[in-house]
Structure formats: structure tokens, C-alpha cells
Amino acid sequence: MRKTLLLLLLSCLAHVLHAEDGYDLWLRYKRIDNNMLLTSYRKTITAIQVAGQSPTMDAVKKELEQGLNGLLDTHITVTSKVAGNTLIAGTREALTALKLQDNQTPAEGFLITSKTIDNKHYTIITANTETDVLYGAFHLLRLIQTHQSIENLHIISSPRVKLRLLNHWDNLNRYVERGYAGISIWNWHTLPDYIDDRYIDYARANASVGINGTVLNNVNANATILTAPYLRKVAALANILRPYGIKVYLSARFSAPMEIGHLKTADPLNDTVRQWWQAKVKEIYQLIPDFGGFLVKANSEGQPGPQSYGRSHADGANMMADAVAPFGGIVIWRAFVYDPQANDRFKQAYAEFTPLDGKFNKNVLVQVKNGPIDFQPREPFSPLFGAMPQTPLMMEFQLTQEYLGQGTHLVYEAPLFKEVLDADTHAKGPNSSVAKVIDGSLYEHTLSGIAAVSNIGNERNWTGHLFGQANWYALGRLAWDYTLTSEQIATEWIQQTFSNDPAVVTSIKQIMLTSREAVVNYMTPLGLHHIMGNGHHYGPAPWSNNAPRPDWDPIYYHKADAKGIGFDRTASGTNALQQYQPAVRQLYADSNTCSDQYLLWFHHVSWQHKMHSGRTLWNELCHKYQEGVDSVSAMQQRWEQLKPYIDPERFHQVQMLLAIQHKDAIWWRNACLLYFQTFSQMPFPASYEKPDHTLEYYQQQHFPYAPGN
Ligand code: GCV
């Protein structure tokens, strides 16, 4: 009896220990559950040989061992002899020594090839750099995890974009601005002496999708990060991340020379200030020889910047760029600026930055948010893309779901990223996509980059919502190759994260691929934007009109009145449309031909306006809000059907979050429609479920402790 109890206890314990809690991300390396495939993989690779010894090649070896041992449920032999059925990984140089070099190795990226030499089969991963070999190793593991054949490989893969970065908005006290996954993973207090294993797993996860840089701290920067004790902490992290090909960057506070250098000014043209930055940069490179450079938010939302001294963004950026240039560093200068006095926030970044085109140093990139306002569920692409031909522009996306339901809503963002990257700027005629601006090909820039505001925190599953992991994954995959489809990326992620069972993949994919349009519909359909609660940005507050500045107020954006709703950005309004090329302008200029998706972005439209569906604008608005809610119900139903196929821990977590999302979607629909009805004075159509609360009820909801604010 006691023995049985003990066994039961042990099996429970084993279950607890092996519970799927999301920590392993898409690198779970579980035994292949298809016997035919398993046999074939086991035959193809019986041993691995990793040519060369270095921290990066050690990481390659460790990952291949861990991955193959798990996936093939075996004990893979690590060999130094060239024998058949071996997986050989090494740089081109290392393989030349083994007489296995290949002429097709790409300049950047990797080659994976199957070869038969003297009747012996080899799988070879090679590249010009060790980091690229590591990317190849992760790619091979991905092929196995997604059940693809590895018998006859010839894969050449090169990244389309050079800098593939995460931007952490993490403060030194570990509070993450707009963070919904716990506190910062960087434990500044225990660094540099205590190295959390999580730092290594963070590096592995990023390298597995080709992310090669990380900005460790918030763009609303604290100058303390640049003091000697903190730089030693940064150096400790750089040492951990380096073998995985990840460079560290820091957000720099423009007024640091005053705050920590005790100078009287931070004027970028002042000699003492310039010398201060040069000395600081030298100190950084002594500790971190491959330091990436600085990210700067200047003269934006109260942050200090060169304009405080009558200087331009270019003066500020170039001063720092001069300091990092001798060490190969870069400066990433953000274009997120807006002015409460201006009549349209949409136009500000373009107005301030286009006159500076050609004035930035060669090692400066200007980082532009994907849309003209601020990471809304849907925005047209920022008109800056294609408008600064002489400046490399870097894309800024947001993984953390500040405006997309934060930590509780399932929203797969790849379709949003793709929509922007695929948009045609017409800057050099047709086929001048945003992606071609970003990858440098349109204007032949050698520097290119995509960054995204991180959604990572110290929660066990990293991103709070398990499906937030898919956005992190998608960012890396798209930055490597933006021609991948949202569906391809979702498929890969599901196969690695949940299951290769086609029925499971199809069902989860359906949930993911409908989720972005769902959030647009239940929050901001038909081109509405920025109608969320002030400050915390959680939940609807279209009535809000008392923010510290007008351009933080929802009423500034929806402009609802007795006649209609929407922001007139045509020639009869603020004429923001003028900032686009004529061919783009033409798409949006006429309210009768403008697509529904962007209608209220560009037009103030009568409540009676006839939509493409034949409904009035008011009825269409009700219809869209309802559609958003219905989509979440459908997502819930699909998830319920997946219960037998998903481990109970992850199933239950997502199930509970979907219930919150459903409740929130109803809240958004009711609060917005009840409020807009006070202007339209039109009845709700029969198809729309009547709100169960009054408008006053919704207006009284407060969230003083909403996270991330
Ligand atoms: C880091 C929005 C966010 C701020 C953020 C800012 C930015 O305004 O609400 O939290 O600040 O964007 O991107 O700089």
C-alpha cells in the first residue's frame, strides 16, 4: 500500500516537473511522434561533428546535442572523425581543412546540404561566420521539429535585413514600461555576479530566429545605465549573449552629460559635451568591444534632446555617431515625435524628419514606427517610409500589446507586420514596398534594420500570454525573411510549440490568423484609432477628453459629432494625405473609394454614408463591432475542441485568457457603440446584441493599477 502511494506520488511529481509551462518556447525538442520519420532521422544522423572550438561553436554543439537527443530520443555521438551519417557543422574555413568546403556558401547566412562522399552520407551546415553556422543549426532543428525530410537537403538562406533587434522598454528598477509579462528579465541588482540561466535561454531563443541585437533598457532612458557600475553589468550580459551572435545596445539619455557628467549643458555642438560622449564611448568599448551602439528617443514625450539647444535631430544624432564611429558602432535615432500644438499628430514625424534627409552621418539609422500614430490595431504605413531616400530607415514594430489587449488578448501580429512591409510606398514607382525601403534595396543602403518593442518579462512562459511567444517568433522570422507568409510562420510556430498533428495545426492556425482582424473589429473598426483609456491604454474610453495634452485624447482622433465620425485628413482637412506619393494618396482620397479599413483614418463620414456593403456607416460600425465579438467566440469554440490535444496546463491558461478577451470584446463593443450612438442618434440594428449596461456604467470603469503604465 505504502509502495503504491509512493509510486503515485512520484508519478505526480514527475508530471509536475514535466508540466508544459511554456518556458521552453518553440525549442521544446520533444521526441518525434511519427515512427517512420523518427527512423529516417535516426538513420540520417547518427553522430555530429562540430568543427572548431569557440564559445559560439560550443553553443552550436550544445544545441545540436540537446535538440537531437530530445527529438530523436537517443544519445547522439559527438565525434571528431569524419564518418558516415554524420552531421557536420563548421565555418567554410573549418570545413576547408576537412576538405568539405562548398562554393555555394552565401556571404551572409548559411548553407545546409546533404552530400554523399565515398558512399557515406553527410549533412553539412556551413557558413562564413560562426554565428551563421549557429543559425544553420537552429534551422536544421526546425526542419526536424516540423517533420520535414532531411535526407536530400540543399538550403541556402540569407537574411534580408542586417540589424534584427529587440527593444526592451525595461527600467533599471525592473519595471517594464508597457510590459505585461511580469518584471524585467534583467536583474540589475544581482548583475554582474549572478548569471541567471534565463539569460542563456533568452540568447538561444533569439538566435534560433536570427535576432542579432538587443537594446537592454527603456527608450525613456535613465542615465545611470551609462555609469561605470552599470556598464559592468551590461558587459556581463554582453558576454552571455555574444556566443549567440547578439550584440547589446543601450538607450542613451541625451542629457546624460549633465546628469552623470555634471556638465552645465548637453548641447551637441559644445566641445566639452562632445568630449564627454567620446570618453564615455571609449569606456564602453573597453568593456564591450562589440557594443552595438545607442538608441535615442529625443525631444519626444518630455525626453531631452538637441532641440532644447536650438539644434536639430541630425546634430544630436551625428554627435553621438561621431563618438561611436571609430569603434564600428551605430546610432539609432527614433522618429517618434509629436507636438501638442500641431493640428494633426499624424504629420509631425514627417514634418520634422524629411528636411533632415541627407544630413545624418553614415552610421545613423532613423527608426520609424510602422504607422504615423502609435502601434494601433491598424494603421496605414508611416509616410516617412519612402520619403527619406538618403537615410537608412529602420522599422519599429511593437510586440508588447500595448494597444492590442495587453497581456490578456490572443493577437497574432504577423499579419499586421506583413500588411505594413508589403504596402507599396510608390516612392520609386510601383513595387516600392515598405520592405524594400527597410532592407535598403530601394535606395541602396548598406545599413538596414527591423526592431520591435519586446514583450518579454520574467513570467515563466516569458510573454505572459502564451501566444505572445508567436509574435516574438514571427518578428525574428520576418526580419530574416519578410517574404515568408503569416501562415507559414504560424504553422512552424504551432508545430514546434504544440503539435505536428495536421488537425491541431489547422485549428490553431485558424485562431491565430483571424485574431488580428478580430481585435481591429472589436476595438477600432473602419479606421478608428486611439480611442482607448488614457494612461494605461487598457479598454475603451472614446469619451475621454481630459488628458494632459489634446493629442492623447480619443476625441482628438474620432471627432464624432451629430454629422458623422472620423478624422478628415484630406485636402479639406489637415491634408496629411499630402505626405504620401500621389498613387497612395489616390487610394485614400475619396471616401467613396477608400477601403473600409482606412475610411475613418482619412475621412469624416456621415452616419448615413453608404458603405461598400450597402449598409449605412452607423450600421456597418455596429456590424463590425459585433463581428469582432463573434470572432472571439469562434476562437473560444475552436480552442475548446482542442482540449484533448493540448496539455492541461497550457490549455487551461489560454482558455481562461480567451474568456477575458471575450468579455473585453463585448465591453469594447458596448462602450464604443453606446457612446457613438449619442451622436448618431440611430437605433442599434437587430443583429447586434443589446448592451447590458448603460454608457455611464462604462464611463465609470477605472483601472488605477493596470500593468505597464
Ligand atoms: C516608451 C507610447 C507609449 C509610451 C512609449 C512611447 C514611445 O507613447 O505609450 O509608453 O514610451 O510610445 O514609443 O516612446
Coordinates of N, CA, C and O in Angstrom, one line a residue, residues 49-102:
Q49 N 29.6 16.2 -35.8 CA 30.9 16.7 -35.6 C 30.9 18.2 -35.8 O 30.4 18.8 -36.8
V50 N 31.4 18.9 -34.8 CA 31.4 20.4 -34.8 C 32.8 20.8 -35.0 O 33.6 20.6 -34.1
A51 N 33.1 21.4 -36.1 CA 34.5 21.8 -36.4 C 34.8 23.1 -35.8 O 34.1 24.1 -35.9
G52 N 35.9 23.1 -35.0 CA 36.3 24.4 -34.4 C 35.9 24.5 -33.0 O 34.9 23.9 -32.6
Q53 N 36.7 25.2 -32.2 CA 36.3 25.4 -30.8 C 36.3 26.9 -30.5 O 37.2 27.6 -30.7
S54 N 35.2 27.3 -30.0 CA 35.0 28.7 -29.6 C 33.6 28.7 -28.8 O 32.9 27.8 -28.9
P55 N 33.4 29.8 -28.1 CA 32.1 29.9 -27.4 C 30.9 29.7 -28.3 O 29.9 29.0 -28.0
T56 N 31.0 30.2 -29.6 CA 29.9 30.0 -30.5 C 29.8 28.6 -31.0 O 28.7 28.0 -31.0
M57 N 30.9 28.0 -31.3 CA 30.9 26.6 -31.8 C 30.4 25.7 -30.6 O 29.8 24.7 -30.9
D58 N 30.8 26.1 -29.4 CA 30.3 25.3 -28.3 C 28.8 25.4 -28.2 O 28.1 24.4 -27.9
A59 N 28.3 26.6 -28.5 CA 26.8 26.7 -28.4 C 26.2 25.9 -29.5 O 25.1 25.3 -29.3
V60 N 26.8 25.8 -30.7 CA 26.3 25.0 -31.8 C 26.2 23.6 -31.3 O 25.2 22.9 -31.5
K61 N 27.3 23.1 -30.8 CA 27.4 21.7 -30.3 C 26.3 21.4 -29.3 O 25.6 20.4 -29.4
K62 N 26.2 22.3 -28.3 CA 25.3 22.1 -27.2 C 23.9 22.0 -27.7 O 23.1 21.1 -27.3
E63 N 23.6 22.9 -28.7 CA 22.2 23.0 -29.2 C 21.9 21.8 -30.0 O 20.8 21.2 -29.9
L64 N 22.8 21.4 -30.8 CA 22.6 20.2 -31.7 C 22.4 18.9 -30.8 O 21.5 18.1 -31.0
E65 N 23.3 18.8 -29.8 CA 23.2 17.7 -28.9 C 21.8 17.7 -28.2 O 21.1 16.7 -28.2
Q66 N 21.5 18.8 -27.6 CA 20.2 18.9 -26.8 C 19.0 18.6 -27.7 O 18.1 17.9 -27.4
G67 N 19.1 19.3 -28.9 CA 18.0 19.2 -29.8 C 17.8 17.7 -30.4 O 16.7 17.2 -30.3
L68 N 18.9 17.2 -30.8 CA 18.8 15.8 -31.5 C 18.6 14.8 -30.4 O 17.8 13.8 -30.7
N69 N 19.2 14.9 -29.3 CA 18.9 13.9 -28.2 C 17.4 13.9 -27.8 O 16.8 12.8 -27.6
G70 N 16.9 15.1 -27.8 CA 15.4 15.2 -27.4 C 14.6 14.7 -28.6 O 13.7 13.8 -28.4
L71 N 14.8 15.2 -29.7 CA 13.9 14.9 -30.9 C 14.0 13.5 -31.3 O 13.0 12.8 -31.6
L72 N 15.2 12.9 -31.3 CA 15.4 11.6 -31.8 C 15.4 10.6 -30.6 O 15.6 9.4 -30.8
D73 N 15.3 11.1 -29.4 CA 15.2 10.3 -28.2 C 16.4 9.3 -28.2 O 16.2 8.1 -28.2
T74 N 17.6 9.8 -28.3 CA 18.7 9.0 -28.4 C 19.9 9.6 -27.7 O 19.7 10.7 -27.1
H75 N 21.0 9.0 -27.8 CA 22.2 9.7 -27.3 C 23.2 9.9 -28.4 O 23.9 9.0 -28.9
I76 N 23.1 11.1 -29.0 CA 23.9 11.3 -30.2 C 25.4 11.3 -29.9 O 25.8 11.8 -28.9
T77 N 26.1 10.7 -30.8 CA 27.6 10.6 -30.6 C 28.2 11.9 -31.1 O 27.9 12.4 -32.2
V78 N 29.1 12.4 -30.3 CA 29.9 13.6 -30.8 C 31.2 13.1 -31.2 O 31.9 12.5 -30.4
T79 N 31.6 13.3 -32.4 CA 32.8 12.7 -33.0 C 33.7 13.7 -33.5 O 33.4 14.8 -33.8
S80 N 35.0 13.3 -33.6 CA 35.9 14.2 -34.2 C 36.4 13.6 -35.6 O 37.2 14.2 -36.3
K81 N 35.9 12.4 -35.8 CA 36.3 11.7 -37.1 C 35.3 11.9 -38.1 O 34.1 12.0 -37.8
V82 N 35.7 12.0 -39.4 CA 34.7 12.1 -40.4 C 34.2 10.7 -40.8 O 34.9 9.9 -41.3
A83 N 33.0 10.4 -40.4 CA 32.4 9.1 -40.6 C 31.0 9.3 -41.2 O 30.5 10.4 -41.1
G84 N 30.4 8.3 -41.8 CA 29.1 8.4 -42.5 C 28.0 8.8 -41.5 O 28.2 8.7 -40.3
N85 N 26.9 9.2 -42.1 CA 25.7 9.6 -41.4 C 26.0 10.6 -40.3 O 25.4 10.5 -39.2
T86 N 26.9 11.5 -40.6 CA 27.3 12.5 -39.6 C 26.8 13.8 -40.0 O 26.7 14.1 -41.2
L87 N 26.4 14.6 -39.0 CA 26.0 16.0 -39.2 C 27.3 16.8 -38.9 O 27.8 16.7 -37.8
I88 N 27.8 17.5 -39.9 CA 29.0 18.3 -39.7 C 28.7 19.7 -39.8 O 28.0 20.2 -40.7
A89 N 29.1 20.5 -38.8 CA 28.8 21.9 -38.7 C 30.1 22.6 -38.6 O 30.9 22.3 -37.7
G90 N 30.3 23.6 -39.4 CA 31.5 24.4 -39.2 C 31.6 25.6 -40.2 O 30.8 25.6 -41.2
T91 N 32.4 26.5 -40.0 CA 32.6 27.6 -40.9 C 33.2 27.1 -42.2 O 33.8 26.0 -42.2
R92 N 33.2 27.9 -43.2 CA 33.7 27.5 -44.5 C 35.2 27.2 -44.3 O 35.7 26.2 -44.8
E93 N 35.8 28.0 -43.5 CA 37.3 27.9 -43.3 C 37.6 26.5 -42.6 O 38.4 25.8 -43.0
A94 N 36.8 26.2 -41.6 CA 37.0 25.0 -40.8 C 36.7 23.8 -41.7 O 37.4 22.8 -41.7
L95 N 35.7 23.9 -42.6 CA 35.4 22.8 -43.5 C 36.4 22.6 -44.6 O 36.6 21.5 -45.1
T96 N 37.1 23.7 -44.9 CA 38.2 23.6 -46.0 C 39.2 22.6 -45.4 O 39.7 21.8 -46.1
A97 N 39.5 22.8 -44.2 CA 40.5 21.9 -43.5 C 40.1 20.5 -43.6 O 40.9 19.5 -43.7
L98 N 38.8 20.2 -43.5 CA 38.3 18.9 -43.6 C 38.0 18.4 -45.0 O 37.5 17.4 -45.3
K99 N 38.4 19.3 -46.0 CA 38.1 19.1 -47.4 C 36.7 18.9 -47.7 O 36.2 18.1 -48.5
L100 N 35.9 19.7 -47.0 CA 34.4 19.6 -47.3 C 33.8 20.9 -47.6 O 32.6 21.1 -47.6
Q101 N 34.7 21.9 -48.0 CA 34.1 23.2 -48.3 C 33.2 23.2 -49.4 O 33.2 22.3 -50.3
D102 N 32.3 24.2 -49.5 CA 31.4 24.3 -50.6 C 31.4 25.7 -51.1 O 31.4 26.7 -50.4

